[in-house]
Coordinates of C-alpha atoms in Angstrom, one line a residue:
X47 CA 0.0 0.1 0.0
X48 CA 2.8 2.4 0.9
X49 CA 4.6 1.7 -2.4
X50 CA 1.4 2.2 -4.4
X51 CA 0.8 5.5 -2.7
X52 CA 4.4 6.5 -3.3
X53 CA 4.1 5.6 -7.0
X54 CA 1.0 7.8 -7.3
X55 CA 2.7 10.7 -5.4
X56 CA 5.9 10.5 -7.7
X57 CA 3.8 10.3 -10.9
X58 CA 1.8 13.4 -9.9
X59 CA 5.1 15.2 -8.9
X60 CA 6.6 14.4 -12.3
X61 CA 3.3 15.5 -14.1
X62 CA 3.4 18.7 -12.4
X63 CA 7.0 19.3 -13.1
X64 CA 6.3 18.5 -16.7
X65 CA 3.9 21.3 -17.1
X66 CA 6.2 24.0 -15.5
X67 CA 7.3 25.3 -18.9
X68 CA 3.8 25.7 -20.0
X69 CA 3.0 27.9 -16.8
X70 CA 6.2 29.9 -17.5
X71 CA 5.2 30.8 -21.0
X72 CA 1.6 31.4 -19.9
X73 CA 2.7 33.8 -17.2
X74 CA 4.1 36.1 -19.9
X75 CA 7.1 36.9 -17.7
X76 CA 10.8 37.0 -18.5
X77 CA 13.0 34.3 -16.9
X78 CA 14.1 36.3 -13.9
X79 CA 10.7 37.6 -13.1
X80 CA 9.2 34.1 -13.3
X81 CA 11.8 32.7 -11.1
X82 CA 11.3 35.4 -8.6
X83 CA 7.6 34.7 -8.4
X84 CA 8.2 31.0 -8.2
X85 CA 10.6 31.5 -5.3
X86 CA 8.3 33.9 -3.4
X87 CA 5.1 31.9 -3.6
X88 CA 7.1 28.6 -3.3
X89 CA 8.6 29.9 -0.2
X90 CA 5.3 30.8 1.3
X91 CA 3.9 27.4 0.5
X92 CA 7.0 25.6 2.0
X93 CA 6.8 27.8 5.1
X94 CA 3.3 26.3 5.7
X95 CA 4.6 22.8 5.0
X96 CA 7.5 23.3 7.5
X97 CA 5.3 24.7 10.1
X98 CA 2.8 21.9 9.8
X99 CA 5.5 19.3 9.7
X100 CA 7.5 20.6 12.6
X101 CA 10.7 21.4 10.6
X102 CA 11.2 24.9 12.1
X103 CA 12.7 23.7 15.3
X104 CA 15.8 25.0 17.1
X105 CA 18.9 22.9 16.1
X106 CA 17.4 21.8 12.9
X107 CA 20.6 22.7 11.2
X108 CA 24.2 23.9 12.1
X109 CA 25.7 27.2 11.0
X110 CA 27.9 25.6 8.3
X111 CA 24.9 23.6 7.0
X112 CA 23.0 27.0 6.7
X113 CA 25.7 28.5 4.7
X114 CA 26.0 25.5 2.4
X115 CA 22.3 25.6 1.9
X116 CA 22.6 29.1 0.8
X117 CA 25.2 28.1 -1.7
X118 CA 23.0 25.5 -3.1
X119 CA 20.2 28.1 -3.3
X120 CA 22.3 30.3 -5.6
X121 CA 22.9 27.4 -7.9
X122 CA 19.2 26.5 -7.8
X123 CA 18.1 29.9 -8.8
X124 CA 20.6 30.2 -11.5
X125 CA 19.5 26.7 -12.8
X126 CA 15.8 27.9 -13.1
X127 CA 16.7 31.2 -14.7
X128 CA 18.8 29.6 -17.4
X129 CA 16.3 26.8 -18.0
X130 CA 13.3 29.2 -18.2
X131 CA 15.3 31.5 -20.5
X132 CA 15.9 28.4 -22.7
X133 CA 12.1 27.8 -23.3
X134 CA 11.6 30.7 -25.7
X135 CA 14.8 29.8 -27.8
X136 CA 14.7 26.0 -27.9
X137 CA 11.1 25.2 -27.1
X138 CA 10.0 23.6 -23.8
X139 CA 10.5 20.0 -25.0
X140 CA 13.9 20.4 -26.3
X141 CA 15.1 22.6 -23.4
X142 CA 13.8 20.0 -21.0
X143 CA 15.3 17.0 -22.7
X144 CA 18.7 18.7 -23.1
X145 CA 18.4 19.8 -19.4
X146 CA 18.5 16.0 -18.5
X147 CA 22.2 15.8 -19.3
X148 CA 22.4 16.8 -15.5
X149 CA 23.5 13.3 -14.4
X150 CA 26.7 13.7 -16.6
X151 CA 27.3 17.3 -15.3
X152 CA 27.1 15.7 -11.8
X153 CA 29.6 13.0 -12.9
X154 CA 32.0 15.5 -14.2
X155 CA 31.8 17.6 -11.0
X156 CA 32.3 14.7 -8.9
X157 CA 35.4 13.6 -10.8
X158 CA 36.7 17.1 -10.6
X159 CA 35.9 17.8 -6.9
X160 CA 36.1 14.4 -5.3
X161 CA 38.4 12.6 -7.6
X162 CA 35.6 10.0 -8.3
X163 CA 36.7 7.7 -11.1
X164 CA 34.6 7.6 -14.3
X165 CA 34.3 3.9 -15.4
X166 CA 34.5 2.8 -19.0
X167 CA 30.8 2.0 -19.0
X168 CA 29.8 5.4 -17.7
X169 CA 32.1 7.1 -20.2
X170 CA 30.2 5.2 -22.9
X171 CA 26.9 6.4 -21.7
X172 CA 28.4 9.9 -21.5
X173 CA 29.5 9.6 -25.2
X174 CA 25.9 8.4 -26.1
X175 CA 24.5 11.4 -24.3
X176 CA 26.9 13.8 -26.2
X177 CA 26.0 12.2 -29.6
X178 CA 22.3 12.7 -28.7
X179 CA 23.0 16.4 -27.9
X180 CA 24.8 16.8 -31.3
X181 CA 21.8 15.2 -32.9
X182 CA 19.4 17.8 -31.3
X183 CA 21.6 20.7 -32.4
X184 CA 21.8 19.5 -35.9
X185 CA 18.1 18.8 -36.0
X186 CA 17.1 22.3 -35.0
X187 CA 17.9 24.1 -38.1
X188 CA 14.6 23.5 -39.9
X189 CA 12.6 22.3 -37.0
X190 CA 9.1 23.7 -36.3
X191 CA 8.3 25.9 -33.3
X192 CA 11.9 26.8 -32.2
X193 CA 13.1 30.4 -31.6
X194 CA 15.6 32.5 -33.6
X195 CA 18.4 31.6 -31.3
X196 CA 18.1 27.7 -31.1
X197 CA 21.8 27.1 -30.2
X198 CA 21.6 29.7 -27.5
X199 CA 18.6 27.9 -26.0
X200 CA 20.5 24.6 -25.9
X201 CA 23.5 26.3 -24.3
X202 CA 21.1 27.8 -21.7
X203 CA 19.7 24.5 -20.9
X204 CA 23.1 23.0 -20.6
X205 CA 24.0 25.8 -18.2
X206 CA 20.9 25.1 -16.1
X207 CA 21.9 21.3 -15.9
X208 CA 25.4 22.3 -14.9
X209 CA 23.9 24.5 -12.0
X210 CA 21.5 21.8 -10.9
X211 CA 24.5 19.4 -10.6
X212 CA 25.9 22.1 -8.2
X213 CA 22.7 21.8 -6.2
X214 CA 23.1 18.0 -6.1
X215 CA 26.7 18.4 -4.9
X216 CA 25.7 20.6 -1.9
X217 CA 22.8 18.3 -1.2
X218 CA 25.3 15.4 -0.6
X219 CA 26.5 17.3 2.5
X220 CA 23.0 18.2 3.8
X221 CA 21.5 14.8 4.1
X222 CA 20.7 15.4 7.8
X223 CA 18.7 18.5 7.1
X224 CA 14.9 18.1 6.3
X225 CA 14.5 18.7 2.6
X226 CA 11.4 20.8 3.2
X227 CA 13.4 23.2 5.3
X228 CA 16.3 23.2 2.8
X229 CA 13.9 24.2 0.0
X230 CA 12.4 26.9 2.2
X231 CA 15.8 28.4 2.8
X232 CA 16.8 28.3 -0.8
X233 CA 13.5 29.7 -2.2
X234 CA 13.6 32.5 0.4
X235 CA 17.2 33.4 -0.7
X236 CA 16.1 33.2 -4.4
X237 CA 13.4 35.7 -3.9
X238 CA 15.6 38.1 -2.1
X239 CA 18.4 37.8 -4.7
X240 CA 16.1 38.3 -7.6
X241 CA 13.9 41.2 -6.2
X242 CA 16.4 44.0 -7.3
X243 CA 16.9 42.3 -10.7
X244 CA 13.3 41.5 -11.7
X245 CA 11.2 43.8 -13.8
X246 CA 7.9 43.6 -12.0
X247 CA 5.2 45.5 -13.8
X248 CA 2.6 44.4 -11.1
X249 CA 0.1 47.2 -12.1
X250 CA -0.2 45.6 -15.5
X251 CA -0.8 42.0 -14.2
X252 CA -4.3 40.6 -14.9
X253 CA -6.1 38.1 -12.5
X254 CA -5.0 35.3 -14.8
X255 CA -1.3 36.3 -14.5
X256 CA -1.5 36.3 -10.7
X257 CA -3.2 32.9 -10.7
X258 CA -0.6 31.5 -13.0
X259 CA 2.3 32.9 -10.9
X260 CA 0.8 31.6 -7.7
X261 CA 0.3 28.2 -9.2
X262 CA 3.9 28.3 -10.3
X263 CA 5.0 28.8 -6.9
X264 CA 2.5 26.9 -4.7
X265 CA 1.8 24.0 -6.9
X266 CA 4.7 23.6 -9.3
X267 CA 7.2 24.2 -6.4
X268 CA 5.5 23.7 -3.0
X269 CA 3.1 20.8 -3.8
X270 CA 5.4 19.2 -6.2
X271 CA 8.3 19.2 -3.8
X272 CA 6.1 17.9 -1.0
X273 CA 4.8 15.0 -3.2
X274 CA 8.4 14.3 -4.4
X275 CA 9.9 14.0 -0.9
X276 CA 6.9 12.0 0.4
X277 CA 7.4 9.6 -2.5
X278 CA 11.1 9.3 -2.0
X279 CA 10.5 8.1 1.5
X280 CA 8.2 5.3 0.2
X281 CA 9.9 4.1 -2.8
X282 CA 13.2 2.2 -3.7
X283 CA 15.7 4.4 -5.4
X284 CA 15.5 2.5 -8.7
X285 CA 11.7 3.2 -9.0
X286 CA 12.3 6.9 -8.1
X287 CA 14.7 7.1 -10.9
X288 CA 12.4 5.3 -13.3
X289 CA 9.5 7.5 -12.7
X290 CA 11.7 10.7 -12.8
X291 CA 11.8 10.2 -16.6
X292 CA 8.1 11.0 -16.8
X293 CA 9.1 14.7 -16.4
X294 CA 10.9 15.2 -19.8
X295 CA 8.3 13.0 -21.6
X296 CA 5.3 14.9 -20.3
X297 CA 7.2 18.2 -21.0
X298 CA 7.6 17.1 -24.7
X299 CA 4.0 16.0 -24.9
X300 CA 2.7 19.3 -23.4
X301 CA 4.9 21.3 -25.8
X302 CA 3.3 19.4 -28.7
X303 CA -0.2 19.4 -27.5
X304 CA -0.3 23.1 -26.3
X305 CA 2.1 24.9 -28.6
X306 CA 2.3 22.5 -31.6
X307 CA 6.1 22.1 -31.3
X308 CA 6.8 18.7 -32.9
X309 CA 10.3 17.1 -32.5
X310 CA 12.1 16.5 -36.0
X311 CA 13.5 13.1 -36.5
X312 CA 17.0 14.1 -35.5
X313 CA 15.7 15.8 -32.3
X314 CA 13.6 12.7 -31.4
X315 CA 16.3 10.3 -31.6
X316 CA 18.8 12.7 -30.0
X317 CA 16.4 13.2 -27.2
X318 CA 15.9 9.4 -26.8
X319 CA 19.7 9.0 -26.8
X320 CA 20.0 11.4 -23.9
X321 CA 17.2 9.9 -21.9
X322 CA 18.5 6.4 -22.5
X323 CA 22.1 7.4 -21.5
X324 CA 20.7 9.1 -18.3
X325 CA 18.5 6.1 -17.4
X326 CA 21.5 3.7 -17.9
X327 CA 23.7 5.9 -15.8
X328 CA 21.0 6.1 -13.0
X329 CA 20.6 2.4 -13.0
X330 CA 24.3 1.7 -13.5
X331 CA 23.7 -0.6 -16.5
X332 CA 26.8 -2.4 -17.7
X333 CA 27.2 -4.7 -20.8
X334 CA 26.9 -7.7 -18.5
X335 CA 23.6 -6.4 -16.9
X336 CA 22.2 -5.6 -20.4
X337 CA 23.1 -9.0 -21.6
X338 CA 21.6 -10.6 -18.5
X339 CA 18.3 -8.6 -18.9
X340 CA 18.1 -9.6 -22.6
X341 CA 18.6 -13.3 -21.9
X342 CA 16.1 -13.1 -19.0
X343 CA 13.5 -11.4 -21.5
X344 CA 14.2 -14.0 -24.1
X345 CA 13.8 -16.9 -21.6
X346 CA 10.4 -15.5 -20.6
X347 CA 9.3 -15.3 -24.0
X348 CA 10.3 -18.8 -24.7
X349 CA 8.4 -20.0 -21.6
X350 CA 5.3 -18.1 -22.7
X351 CA 5.5 -19.6 -26.2
X352 CA 6.0 -23.0 -24.7
X353 CA 2.8 -22.7 -22.5
X354 CA 0.8 -21.5 -25.5
X355 CA 1.9 -24.5 -27.6
X356 CA 0.9 -26.9 -24.8
X357 CA -2.4 -25.3 -24.4
X358 CA -3.0 -25.8 -28.1

């Protein structure tokens, strides 16, 4: 029962995440303003979550942990600003798929900062993701629904992925801190940092604009984060990783259904290569594991065929 509930929560979280780009475009705000409102309303939502959950207690974190959380907050804000800016240049679907090169950014940072070795297998998946990225770049020249600065959009999405890898690096040292409290601190910092930079023409906002911006913070940040953390506590890591790939798939579908942006052939196979490489990296697939899975699947098919023959 717990696993089933966790699966539902994770699926809902990824469905909400997959529509984030739609909400950003719908808001009519530039990237900095959109992230500011996301941080502000998201922080308000997470404050309620932390109060209800009892995370705002004395001794919840140490001073070094607090400063590290702030560093992660800077990376988180930069990650969102770059990703949101990429939507208008490279389309929501392409930017989101490109953004999912983040596992390899994390691999590179881990190798650089912690001297972690990159295995031959992981290097192979990294190469596949790079080939997929080249296919996406090559497929953008005559693709429908992309902006005038397609390559810039790809680079912005890659920059966002790199910043998110920085968020993941800081999170490694903050495992003892309640994730809801961590998000609250980082969102509050984001709102404070972006307030002087954001162009907020509040007097021109219509009711629909306010509703979208509130949803971007309360639903697409607060609710999504709450569902995500609740699901992570109920599900094994491999299922969490598998369900996380619903995010880019839903983003691509929404981009097509709402904005009519269809992936070209090169873009489709390039995106597939990136997601396959990311999945393989998540699950630590090796040639031996792939061979074993193939043989197991083949044996199951043969047993199924044998049972059908005996029934006839």
